[in-house]
Tab-separated table of C-alpha atoms and ligand atoms in Angstrom:
chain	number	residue	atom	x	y	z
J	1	UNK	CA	-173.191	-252.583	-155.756
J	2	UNK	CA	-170.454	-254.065	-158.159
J	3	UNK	CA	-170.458	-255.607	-161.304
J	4	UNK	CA	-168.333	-258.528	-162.165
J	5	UNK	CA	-166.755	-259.386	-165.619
J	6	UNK	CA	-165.095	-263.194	-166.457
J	7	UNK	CA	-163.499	-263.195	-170.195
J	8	UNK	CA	-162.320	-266.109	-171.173
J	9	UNK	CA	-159.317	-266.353	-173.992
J	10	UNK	CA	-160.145	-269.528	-175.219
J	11	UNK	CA	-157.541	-271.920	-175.666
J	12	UNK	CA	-155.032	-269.062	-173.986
J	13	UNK	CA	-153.107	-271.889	-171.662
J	14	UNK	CA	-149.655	-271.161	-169.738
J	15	UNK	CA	-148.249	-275.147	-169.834
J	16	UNK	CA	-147.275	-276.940	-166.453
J	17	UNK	CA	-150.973	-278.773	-166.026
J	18	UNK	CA	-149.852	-282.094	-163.754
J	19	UNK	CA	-151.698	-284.312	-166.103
J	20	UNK	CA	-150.954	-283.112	-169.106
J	21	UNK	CA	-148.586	-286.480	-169.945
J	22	UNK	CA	-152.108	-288.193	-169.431
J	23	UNK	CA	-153.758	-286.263	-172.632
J	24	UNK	CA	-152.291	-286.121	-176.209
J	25	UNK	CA	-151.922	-284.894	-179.833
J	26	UNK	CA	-151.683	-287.764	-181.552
J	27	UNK	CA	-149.305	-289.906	-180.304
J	28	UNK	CA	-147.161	-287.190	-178.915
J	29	UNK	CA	-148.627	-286.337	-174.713
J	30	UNK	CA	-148.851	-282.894	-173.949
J	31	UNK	CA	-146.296	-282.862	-171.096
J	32	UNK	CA	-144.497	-279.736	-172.746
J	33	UNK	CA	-146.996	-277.926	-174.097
J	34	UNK	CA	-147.556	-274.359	-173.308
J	35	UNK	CA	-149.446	-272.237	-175.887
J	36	UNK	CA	-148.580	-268.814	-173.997
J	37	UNK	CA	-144.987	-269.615	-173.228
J	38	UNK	CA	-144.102	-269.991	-176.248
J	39	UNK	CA	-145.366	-267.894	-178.370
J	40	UNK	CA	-144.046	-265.809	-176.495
J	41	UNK	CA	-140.242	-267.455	-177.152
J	42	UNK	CA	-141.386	-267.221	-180.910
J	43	UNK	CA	-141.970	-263.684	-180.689
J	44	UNK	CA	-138.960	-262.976	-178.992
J	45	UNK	CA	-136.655	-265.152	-181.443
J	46	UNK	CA	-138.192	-263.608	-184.858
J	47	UNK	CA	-140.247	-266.699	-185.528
J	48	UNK	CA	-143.341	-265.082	-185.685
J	49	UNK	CA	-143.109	-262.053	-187.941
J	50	UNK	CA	-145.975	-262.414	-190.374
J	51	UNK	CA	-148.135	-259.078	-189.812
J	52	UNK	CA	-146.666	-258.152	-186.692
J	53	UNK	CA	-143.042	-258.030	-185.245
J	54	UNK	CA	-140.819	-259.078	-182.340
J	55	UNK	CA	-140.879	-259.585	-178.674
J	56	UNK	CA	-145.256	-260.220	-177.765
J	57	UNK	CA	-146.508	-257.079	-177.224
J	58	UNK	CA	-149.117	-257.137	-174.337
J	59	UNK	CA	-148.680	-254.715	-171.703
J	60	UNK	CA	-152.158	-254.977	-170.036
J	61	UNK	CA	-152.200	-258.713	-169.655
J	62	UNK	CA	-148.246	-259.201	-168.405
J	63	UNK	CA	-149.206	-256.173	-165.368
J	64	UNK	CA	-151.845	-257.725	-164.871
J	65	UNK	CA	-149.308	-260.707	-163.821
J	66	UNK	CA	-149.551	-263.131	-167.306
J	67	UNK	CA	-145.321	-263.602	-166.893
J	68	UNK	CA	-145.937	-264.349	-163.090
J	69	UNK	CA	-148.781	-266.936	-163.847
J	70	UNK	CA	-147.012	-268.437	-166.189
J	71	UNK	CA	-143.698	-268.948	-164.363
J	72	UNK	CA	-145.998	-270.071	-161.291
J	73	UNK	CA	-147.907	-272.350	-164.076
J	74	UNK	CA	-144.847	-274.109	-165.661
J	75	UNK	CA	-141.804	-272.872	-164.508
J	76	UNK	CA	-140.764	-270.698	-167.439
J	77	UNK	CA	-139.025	-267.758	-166.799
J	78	UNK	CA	-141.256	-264.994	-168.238
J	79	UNK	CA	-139.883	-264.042	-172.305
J	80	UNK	CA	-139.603	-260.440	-173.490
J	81	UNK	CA	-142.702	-259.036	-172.982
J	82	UNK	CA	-144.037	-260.893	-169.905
J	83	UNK	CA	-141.103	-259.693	-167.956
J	84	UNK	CA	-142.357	-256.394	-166.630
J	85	UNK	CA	-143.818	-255.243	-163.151
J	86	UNK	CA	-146.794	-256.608	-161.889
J	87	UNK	CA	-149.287	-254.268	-160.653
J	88	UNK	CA	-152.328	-256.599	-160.746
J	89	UNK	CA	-153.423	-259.534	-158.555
J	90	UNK	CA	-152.979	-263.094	-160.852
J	91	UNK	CA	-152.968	-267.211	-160.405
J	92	UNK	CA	-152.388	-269.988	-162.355
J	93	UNK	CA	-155.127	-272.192	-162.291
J	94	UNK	CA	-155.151	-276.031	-162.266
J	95	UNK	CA	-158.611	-277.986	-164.049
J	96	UNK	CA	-159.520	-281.449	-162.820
J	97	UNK	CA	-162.106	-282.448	-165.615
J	98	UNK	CA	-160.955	-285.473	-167.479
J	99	UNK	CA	-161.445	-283.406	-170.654
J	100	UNK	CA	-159.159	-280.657	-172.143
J	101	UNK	CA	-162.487	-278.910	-174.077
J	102	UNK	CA	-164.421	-276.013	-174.116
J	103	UNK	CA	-167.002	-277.282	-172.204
J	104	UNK	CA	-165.179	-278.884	-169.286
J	105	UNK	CA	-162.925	-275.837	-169.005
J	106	UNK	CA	-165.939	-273.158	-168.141
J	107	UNK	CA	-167.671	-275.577	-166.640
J	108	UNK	CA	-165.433	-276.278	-163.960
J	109	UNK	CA	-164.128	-271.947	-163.831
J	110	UNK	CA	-167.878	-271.932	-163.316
J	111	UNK	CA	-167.957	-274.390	-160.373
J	112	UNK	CA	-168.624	-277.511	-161.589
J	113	UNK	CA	-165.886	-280.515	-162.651
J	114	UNK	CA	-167.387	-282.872	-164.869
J	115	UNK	CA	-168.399	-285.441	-163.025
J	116	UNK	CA	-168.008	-288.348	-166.145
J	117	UNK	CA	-165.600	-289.338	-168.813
J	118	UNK	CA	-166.544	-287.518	-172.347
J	119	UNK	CA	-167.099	-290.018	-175.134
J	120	UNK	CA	-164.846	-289.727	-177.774
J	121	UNK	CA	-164.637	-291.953	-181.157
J	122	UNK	CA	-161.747	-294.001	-182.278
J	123	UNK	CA	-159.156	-292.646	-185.200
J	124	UNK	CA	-160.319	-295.223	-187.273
J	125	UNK	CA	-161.714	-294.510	-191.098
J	126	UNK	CA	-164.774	-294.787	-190.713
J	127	UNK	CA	-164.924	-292.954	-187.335
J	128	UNK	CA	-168.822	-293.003	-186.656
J	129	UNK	CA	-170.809	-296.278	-185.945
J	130	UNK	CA	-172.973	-297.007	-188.590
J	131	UNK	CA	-176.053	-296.724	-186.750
J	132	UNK	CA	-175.145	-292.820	-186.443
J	133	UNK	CA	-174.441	-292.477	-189.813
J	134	UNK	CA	-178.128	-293.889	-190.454
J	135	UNK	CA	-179.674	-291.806	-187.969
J	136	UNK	CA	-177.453	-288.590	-190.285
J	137	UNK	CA	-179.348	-289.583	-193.395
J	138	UNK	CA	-182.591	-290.654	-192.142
J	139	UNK	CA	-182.768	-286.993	-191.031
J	140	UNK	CA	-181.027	-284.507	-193.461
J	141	UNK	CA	-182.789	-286.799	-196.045
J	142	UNK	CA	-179.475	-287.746	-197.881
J	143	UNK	CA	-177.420	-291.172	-199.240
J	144	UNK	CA	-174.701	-290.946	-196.984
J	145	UNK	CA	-172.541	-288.714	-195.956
J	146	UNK	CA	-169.055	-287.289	-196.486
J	147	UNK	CA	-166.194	-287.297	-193.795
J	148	UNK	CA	-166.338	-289.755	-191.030
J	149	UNK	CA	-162.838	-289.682	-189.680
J	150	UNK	CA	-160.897	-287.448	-187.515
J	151	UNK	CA	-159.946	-284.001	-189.274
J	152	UNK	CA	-159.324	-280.106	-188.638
J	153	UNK	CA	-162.275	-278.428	-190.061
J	154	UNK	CA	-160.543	-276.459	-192.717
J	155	UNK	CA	-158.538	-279.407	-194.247
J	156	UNK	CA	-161.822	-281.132	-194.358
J	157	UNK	CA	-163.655	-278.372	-196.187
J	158	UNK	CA	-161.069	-278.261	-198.620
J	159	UNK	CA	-160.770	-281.853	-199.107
J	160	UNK	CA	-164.690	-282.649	-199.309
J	161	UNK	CA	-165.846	-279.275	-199.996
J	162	UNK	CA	-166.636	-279.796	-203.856
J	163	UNK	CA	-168.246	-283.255	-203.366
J	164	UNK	CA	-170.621	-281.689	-200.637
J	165	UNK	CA	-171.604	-279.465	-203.349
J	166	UNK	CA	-172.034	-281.920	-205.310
J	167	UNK	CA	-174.147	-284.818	-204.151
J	168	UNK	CA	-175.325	-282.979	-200.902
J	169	UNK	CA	-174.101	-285.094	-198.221
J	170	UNK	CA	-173.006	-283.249	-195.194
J	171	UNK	CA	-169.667	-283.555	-194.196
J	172	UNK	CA	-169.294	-285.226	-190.457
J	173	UNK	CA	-166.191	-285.728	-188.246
J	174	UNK	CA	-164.365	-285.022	-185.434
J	175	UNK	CA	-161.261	-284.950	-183.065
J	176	UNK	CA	-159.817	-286.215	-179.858
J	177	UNK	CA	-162.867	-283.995	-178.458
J	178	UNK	CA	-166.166	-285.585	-177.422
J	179	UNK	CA	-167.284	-283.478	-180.738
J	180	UNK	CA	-169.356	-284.683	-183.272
J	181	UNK	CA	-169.609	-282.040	-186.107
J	182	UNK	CA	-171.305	-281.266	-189.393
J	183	UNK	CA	-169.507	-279.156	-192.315
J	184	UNK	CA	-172.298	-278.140	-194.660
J	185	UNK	CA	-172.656	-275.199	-196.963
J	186	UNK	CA	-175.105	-272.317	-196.227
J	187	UNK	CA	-176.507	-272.075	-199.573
J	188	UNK	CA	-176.065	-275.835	-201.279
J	189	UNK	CA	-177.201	-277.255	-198.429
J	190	UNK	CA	-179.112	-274.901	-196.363
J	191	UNK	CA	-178.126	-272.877	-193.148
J	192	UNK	CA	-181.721	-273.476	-191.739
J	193	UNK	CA	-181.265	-277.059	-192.540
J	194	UNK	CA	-177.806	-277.371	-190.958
J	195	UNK	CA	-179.289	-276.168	-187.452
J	196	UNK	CA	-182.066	-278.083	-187.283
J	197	UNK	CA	-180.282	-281.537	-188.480
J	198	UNK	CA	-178.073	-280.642	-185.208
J	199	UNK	CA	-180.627	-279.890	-183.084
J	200	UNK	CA	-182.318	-283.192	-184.092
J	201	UNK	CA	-179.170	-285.412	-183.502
J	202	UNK	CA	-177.983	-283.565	-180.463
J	203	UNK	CA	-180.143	-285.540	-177.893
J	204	UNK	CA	-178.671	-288.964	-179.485
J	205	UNK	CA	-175.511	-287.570	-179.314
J	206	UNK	CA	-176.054	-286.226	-175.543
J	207	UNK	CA	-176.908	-289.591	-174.259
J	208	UNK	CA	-173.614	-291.174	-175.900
J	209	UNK	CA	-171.867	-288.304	-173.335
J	210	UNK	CA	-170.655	-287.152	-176.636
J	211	UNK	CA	-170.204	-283.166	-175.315
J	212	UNK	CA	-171.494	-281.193	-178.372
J	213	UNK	CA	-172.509	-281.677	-181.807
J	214	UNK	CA	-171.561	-278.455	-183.962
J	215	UNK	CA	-172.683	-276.937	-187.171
J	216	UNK	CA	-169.897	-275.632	-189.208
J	217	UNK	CA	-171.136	-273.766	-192.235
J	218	UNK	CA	-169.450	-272.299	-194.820
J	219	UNK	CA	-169.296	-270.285	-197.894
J	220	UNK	CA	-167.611	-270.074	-201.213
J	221	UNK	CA	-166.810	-272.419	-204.218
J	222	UNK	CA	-163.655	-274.752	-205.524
J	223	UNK	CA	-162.798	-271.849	-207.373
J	224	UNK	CA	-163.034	-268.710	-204.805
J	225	UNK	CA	-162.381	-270.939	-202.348
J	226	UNK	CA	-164.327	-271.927	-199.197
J	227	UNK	CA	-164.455	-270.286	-195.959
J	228	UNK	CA	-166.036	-271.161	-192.917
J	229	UNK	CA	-169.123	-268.502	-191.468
J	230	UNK	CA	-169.912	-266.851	-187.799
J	231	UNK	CA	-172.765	-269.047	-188.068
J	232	UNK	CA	-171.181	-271.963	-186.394
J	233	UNK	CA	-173.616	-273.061	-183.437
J	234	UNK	CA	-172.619	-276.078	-180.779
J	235	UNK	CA	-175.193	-277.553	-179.181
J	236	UNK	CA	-174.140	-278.878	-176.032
J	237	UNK	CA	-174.727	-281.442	-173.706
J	238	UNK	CA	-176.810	-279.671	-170.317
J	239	UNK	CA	-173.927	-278.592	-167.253
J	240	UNK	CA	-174.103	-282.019	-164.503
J	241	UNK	CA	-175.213	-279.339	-161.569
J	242	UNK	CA	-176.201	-275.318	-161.027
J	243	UNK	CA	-173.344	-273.382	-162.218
J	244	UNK	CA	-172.317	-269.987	-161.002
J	245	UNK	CA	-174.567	-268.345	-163.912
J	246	UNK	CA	-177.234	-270.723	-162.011
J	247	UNK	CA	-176.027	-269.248	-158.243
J	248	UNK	CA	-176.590	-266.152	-159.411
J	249	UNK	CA	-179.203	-265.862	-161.278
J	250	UNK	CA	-181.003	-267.053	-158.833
J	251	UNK	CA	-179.810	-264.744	-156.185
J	252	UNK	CA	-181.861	-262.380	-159.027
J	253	UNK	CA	-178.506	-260.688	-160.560
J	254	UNK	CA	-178.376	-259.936	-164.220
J	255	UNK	CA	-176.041	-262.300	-166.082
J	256	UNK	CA	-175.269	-261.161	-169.786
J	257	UNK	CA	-173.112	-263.887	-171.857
J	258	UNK	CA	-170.801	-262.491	-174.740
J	259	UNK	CA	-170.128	-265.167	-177.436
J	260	UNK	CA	-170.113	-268.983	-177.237
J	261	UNK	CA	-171.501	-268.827	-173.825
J	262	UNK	CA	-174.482	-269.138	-174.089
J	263	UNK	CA	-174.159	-272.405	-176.033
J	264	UNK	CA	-171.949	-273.780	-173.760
J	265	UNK	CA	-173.913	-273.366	-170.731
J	266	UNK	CA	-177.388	-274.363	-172.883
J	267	UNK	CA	-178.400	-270.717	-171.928
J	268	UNK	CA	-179.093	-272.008	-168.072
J	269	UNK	CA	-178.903	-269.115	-165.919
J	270	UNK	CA	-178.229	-266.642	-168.624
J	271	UNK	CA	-180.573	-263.399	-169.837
J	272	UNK	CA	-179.191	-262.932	-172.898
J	273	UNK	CA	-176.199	-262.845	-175.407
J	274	UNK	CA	-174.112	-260.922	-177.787
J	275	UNK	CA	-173.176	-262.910	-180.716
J	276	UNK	CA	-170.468	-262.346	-183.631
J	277	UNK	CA	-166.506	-262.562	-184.756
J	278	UNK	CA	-165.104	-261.453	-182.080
J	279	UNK	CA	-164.311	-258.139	-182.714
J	280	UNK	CA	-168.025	-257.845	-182.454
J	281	UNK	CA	-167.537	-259.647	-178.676
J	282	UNK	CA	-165.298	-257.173	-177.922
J	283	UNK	CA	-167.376	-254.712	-178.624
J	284	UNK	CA	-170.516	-256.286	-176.992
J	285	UNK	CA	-167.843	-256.302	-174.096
J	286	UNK	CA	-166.982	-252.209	-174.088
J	287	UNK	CA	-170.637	-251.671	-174.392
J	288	UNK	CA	-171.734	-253.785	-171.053
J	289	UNK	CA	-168.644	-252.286	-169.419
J	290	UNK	CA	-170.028	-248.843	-170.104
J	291	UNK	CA	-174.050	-249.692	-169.500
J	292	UNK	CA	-174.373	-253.129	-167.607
J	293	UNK	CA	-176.694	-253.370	-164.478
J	294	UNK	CA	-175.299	-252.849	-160.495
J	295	UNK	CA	-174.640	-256.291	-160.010
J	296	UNK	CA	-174.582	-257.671	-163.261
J	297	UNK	CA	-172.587	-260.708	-163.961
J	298	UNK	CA	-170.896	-260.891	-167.742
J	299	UNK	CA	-169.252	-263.883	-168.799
J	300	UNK	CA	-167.437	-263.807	-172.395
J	301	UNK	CA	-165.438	-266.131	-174.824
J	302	UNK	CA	-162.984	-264.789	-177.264
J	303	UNK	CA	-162.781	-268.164	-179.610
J	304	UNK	CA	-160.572	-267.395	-182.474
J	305	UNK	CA	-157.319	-267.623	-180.446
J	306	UNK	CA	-158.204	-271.406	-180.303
J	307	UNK	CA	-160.391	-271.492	-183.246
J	308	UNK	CA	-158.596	-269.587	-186.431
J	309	UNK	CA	-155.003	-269.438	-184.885
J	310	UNK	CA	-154.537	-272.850	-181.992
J	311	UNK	CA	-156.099	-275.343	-183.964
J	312	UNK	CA	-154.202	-274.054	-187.191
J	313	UNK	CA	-150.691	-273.919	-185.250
J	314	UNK	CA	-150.502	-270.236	-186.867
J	315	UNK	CA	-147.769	-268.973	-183.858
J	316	UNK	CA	-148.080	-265.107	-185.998
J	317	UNK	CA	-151.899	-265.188	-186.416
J	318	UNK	CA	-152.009	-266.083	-182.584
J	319	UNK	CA	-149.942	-263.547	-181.281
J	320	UNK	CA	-151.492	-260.728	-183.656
J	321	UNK	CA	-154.575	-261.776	-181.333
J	322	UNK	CA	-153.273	-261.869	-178.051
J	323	UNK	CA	-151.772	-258.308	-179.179
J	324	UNK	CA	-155.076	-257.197	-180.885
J	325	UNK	CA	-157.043	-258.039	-177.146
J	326	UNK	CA	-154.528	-256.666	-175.111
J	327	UNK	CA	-155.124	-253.457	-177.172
J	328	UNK	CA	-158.861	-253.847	-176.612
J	329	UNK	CA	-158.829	-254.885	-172.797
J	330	UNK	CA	-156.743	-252.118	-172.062
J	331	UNK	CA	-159.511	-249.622	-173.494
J	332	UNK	CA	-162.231	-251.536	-171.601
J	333	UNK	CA	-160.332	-251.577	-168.032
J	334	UNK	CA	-161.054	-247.640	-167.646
J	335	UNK	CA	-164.655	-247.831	-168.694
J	336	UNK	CA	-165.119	-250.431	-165.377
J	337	UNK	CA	-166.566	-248.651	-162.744
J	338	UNK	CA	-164.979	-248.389	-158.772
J	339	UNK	CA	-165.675	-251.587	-156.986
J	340	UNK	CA	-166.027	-253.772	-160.582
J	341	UNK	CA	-163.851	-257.093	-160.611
J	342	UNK	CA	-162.468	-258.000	-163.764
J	343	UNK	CA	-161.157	-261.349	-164.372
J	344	UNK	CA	-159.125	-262.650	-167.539
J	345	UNK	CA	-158.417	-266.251	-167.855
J	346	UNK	CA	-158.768	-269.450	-170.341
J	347	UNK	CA	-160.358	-272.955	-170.602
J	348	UNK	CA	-157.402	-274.991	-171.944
J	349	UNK	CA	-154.194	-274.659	-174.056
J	350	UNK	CA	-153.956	-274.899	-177.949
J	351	UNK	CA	-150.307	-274.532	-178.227
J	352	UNK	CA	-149.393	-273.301	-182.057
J	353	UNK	CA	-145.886	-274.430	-181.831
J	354	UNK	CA	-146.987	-277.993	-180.932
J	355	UNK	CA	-147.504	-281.049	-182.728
J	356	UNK	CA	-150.564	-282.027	-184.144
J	357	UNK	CA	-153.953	-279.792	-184.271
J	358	UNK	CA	-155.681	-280.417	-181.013
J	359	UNK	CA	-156.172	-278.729	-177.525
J	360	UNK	CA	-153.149	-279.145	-174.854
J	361	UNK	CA	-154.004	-280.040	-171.705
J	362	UNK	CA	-152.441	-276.932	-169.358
J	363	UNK	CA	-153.086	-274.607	-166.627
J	364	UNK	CA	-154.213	-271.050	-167.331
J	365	UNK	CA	-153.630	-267.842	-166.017
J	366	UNK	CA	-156.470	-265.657	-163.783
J	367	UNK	CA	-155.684	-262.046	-163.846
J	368	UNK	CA	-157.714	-260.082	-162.168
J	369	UNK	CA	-158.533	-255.978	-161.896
J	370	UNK	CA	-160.156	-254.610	-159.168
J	371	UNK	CA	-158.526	-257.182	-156.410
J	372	UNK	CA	-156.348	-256.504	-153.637
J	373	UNK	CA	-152.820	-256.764	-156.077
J	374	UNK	CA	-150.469	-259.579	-155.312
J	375	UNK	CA	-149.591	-263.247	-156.480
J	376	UNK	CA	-152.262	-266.193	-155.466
J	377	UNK	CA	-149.862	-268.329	-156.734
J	378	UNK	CA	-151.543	-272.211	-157.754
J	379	UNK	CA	-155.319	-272.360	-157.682
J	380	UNK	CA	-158.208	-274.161	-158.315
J	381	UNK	CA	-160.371	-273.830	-161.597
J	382	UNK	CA	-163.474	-273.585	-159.070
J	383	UNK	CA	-161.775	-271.085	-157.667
J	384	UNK	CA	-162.578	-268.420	-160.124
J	385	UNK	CA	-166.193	-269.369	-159.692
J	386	UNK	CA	-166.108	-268.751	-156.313
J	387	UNK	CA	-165.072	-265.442	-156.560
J	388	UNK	CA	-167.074	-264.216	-159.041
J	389	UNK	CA	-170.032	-265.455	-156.367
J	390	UNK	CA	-167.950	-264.029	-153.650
J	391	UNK	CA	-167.799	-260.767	-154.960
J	392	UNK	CA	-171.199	-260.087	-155.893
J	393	UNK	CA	-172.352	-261.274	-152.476
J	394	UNK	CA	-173.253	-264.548	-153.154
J	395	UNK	CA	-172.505	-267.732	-151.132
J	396	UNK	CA	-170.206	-269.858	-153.312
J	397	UNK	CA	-171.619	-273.281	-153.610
J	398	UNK	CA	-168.032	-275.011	-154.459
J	399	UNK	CA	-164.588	-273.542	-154.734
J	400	UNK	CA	-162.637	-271.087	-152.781
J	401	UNK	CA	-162.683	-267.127	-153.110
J	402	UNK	CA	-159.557	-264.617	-153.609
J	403	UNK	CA	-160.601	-261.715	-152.365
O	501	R1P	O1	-160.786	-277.988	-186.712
O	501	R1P	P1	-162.051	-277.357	-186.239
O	501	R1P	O2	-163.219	-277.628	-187.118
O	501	R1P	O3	-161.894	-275.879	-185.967
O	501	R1P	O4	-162.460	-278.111	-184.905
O	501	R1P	C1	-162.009	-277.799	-183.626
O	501	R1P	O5	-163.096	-277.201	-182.982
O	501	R1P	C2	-163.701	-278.162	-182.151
O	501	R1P	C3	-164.580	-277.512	-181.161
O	501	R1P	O6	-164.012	-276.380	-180.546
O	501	R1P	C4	-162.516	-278.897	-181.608
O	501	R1P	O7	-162.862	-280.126	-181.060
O	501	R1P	C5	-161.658	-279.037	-182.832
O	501	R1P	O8	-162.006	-280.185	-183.508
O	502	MN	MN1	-162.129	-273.697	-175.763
O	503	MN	MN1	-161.040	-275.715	-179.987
């Protein structure tokens, strides 16, 4: 029997999503965003030159068919570097979630569109009800708390991080996500004590349809500095139905998750993890592509395309990334074994060259090794789902297979 492996580049979107006028960053909609597209123009026009140089280099992903996807996606013609042949079999895949977040994204390439709206709180100052805030201090045991507006998590760190310090209150906000998270420092305030005040709100938060509340600790001092830790943890809200880990898990296939997914899916369905920056992941990756069971299913997320380079519109820092896993993939693809199905694909945009700091709404592309070659042209994000189940022999329970 086969193995199958889904890696997700989070936040690795190629524009043209139908909706995307519907969603926005700030007041701007994200009708024109397209976070591979152009950083791929960037690359090709010298505008991203800071530790790496010129036209994107990603060989594996464009013949796998990125440049076709993407021209499929949006319409662009495929820049420098997407422009080669096409030996592999690729879509561009279209979500229908009313959310353009992490969880809604795998969700629904796992088989299941969110079935509600995400709630999401106002860009006011304060953000949070006071009845949350309450709830914050009656917990973590503190005065009140630091934040409570909408922010990208480094600015906030560097605007609240010495106050934290401090007087000890935890620093809470969020973004046009249905995110509610909590900035604290690991050794002021406590790693352990972090965790378990989000574990504690979570529920609360759950029942508002608020998606995930996340700890976000950090290290360092006003002086050195302060920098965020791999000890972020998001505890989401449960998946609405059986996902494909669920489908086959229960057909009694291993399923190994590789980063955030475990997290995101509230480990339902899944054996175990691999944790770490992602070069760790990518290791965790190699090593199940060398040892992982006959019909094992591994899922992975790469987040620091979305999470250190998207939501910091850093065009260079992104496309030393895409680079960096291209490199990486392209070790990995030999190591899969005859009859293995690889597929590469994203959850949502998080376009560097846009405005604002937040997700895009887009499609994404789904490349795929170890499928009959050839263009699938516009597709379903269920779709993936169902041939993942489709492949390893199971009956998919929504969606519609490839293969
Ligand atoms: O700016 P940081 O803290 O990275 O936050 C980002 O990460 C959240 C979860 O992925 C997103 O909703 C966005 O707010
Ligand atoms: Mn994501
Ligand atoms: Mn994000």
């Amino acid at each position: 029997m086969s193995r199958a492996f889904l890696v997700v580049l989070d936040s690795a979107g190629i524009g043209g999503a139908p909706d995307a006028g519907e969603f926005f960053n700030g007041d701007v909609p994200d009708t024109d965003a397209n976070t591979i597209g152009h950083i791929a123009q960037a690359c090709a026009a010298g505008r991203a030159e800071d530790g790496r140089s010129g036209p994107l280099q990603v060989p594996v992903l464009a013949s796998l068919g990125l440049g076709a996807a993407l021209e499929a996606a949006s319409g662009m013609a495929p820049p420098p570097g997407l422009d080669g042949p096409v030996t592999g079999a690729w879509a561009a895949a279209t979500e229908v979630s009313r959310g353009k977040d992490t969880p809604s994204g795998h969700w629904e390439l796992a088989g299941v569109p969110v079935p509600w709206d995400w709630h999401t709180f106002p860009k006011a100052d304060p953000c949070f009800p006071p009845e949350l805030v309450e709830e914050v201090c009656r917990l973590s045991g503190t005065d009140g708390i630091l934040g409570n507006r909408h922010a990208s998590g480094t600015n906030i760190i560097e605007e609240e991080g010495a106050a934290h310090v401090r007087n000890g209150r935890p620093i809470c906000y969020t973004s046009v996500d249905s995110v509610f998270q909590i900035a604290a420092h690991e050794e002021a305030f406590g790693l352990d004590r972090l965790l378990e005040l989000c574990a504690d709100l979570a529920p609360r938060l759950h029942d508002m349809k608020v998606g995930r509340v996340i700890a976000r600790p950090f290290l360092g001092s006003e002086e050195t500095g302060w920098k965020r830790t791999s000890n972020r943890k998001d505890f989401a809200i449960a998946p609405p139905a059986p996902t494909l880990c669920d489908w086959l898990h229960e057909a009694g296939h291993p399923v190994h998750a590789v980063g955030k997914i475990g997290d995101i899916f509230s480990m339902r369905g899944i054996d175990d993890v691999v944790k770490g920056e992602d070069a760790e992941l990518m290791e965790g990756l190699a090593a199940l592509a060398d040892g992982a069971e006959d019909g094992a299913f591994v899922f992975a997320n790469l987040v620091e395309f979305d999470s250190l380079y998207g939501h910091r519109r850093d065009v260079s820092g992104y496309a030393r990334a895409l680079e960096w896993a291209d490199n990486a993939l392209g070790l990995i693809i030999p190591r899969l074994r005859a009859g293995d199905l690889l597929i590469v694909t994203a959850d949502h945009g998080n376009d560097p060259t846009f405005s604002g700091t937040d997700h895009t709404r887009e499609r994404v592309p789904v490349l795929m090794q170890g499928a009959v070659p050839g263009g699938r042209g516009l597709v379903d994000f269920v779709d993936v789902a169902a041939t993942v189940a489709d492949h390893l022999g199971v009956t998919p329970k929504n969606g519609k297979s490839f293969l």
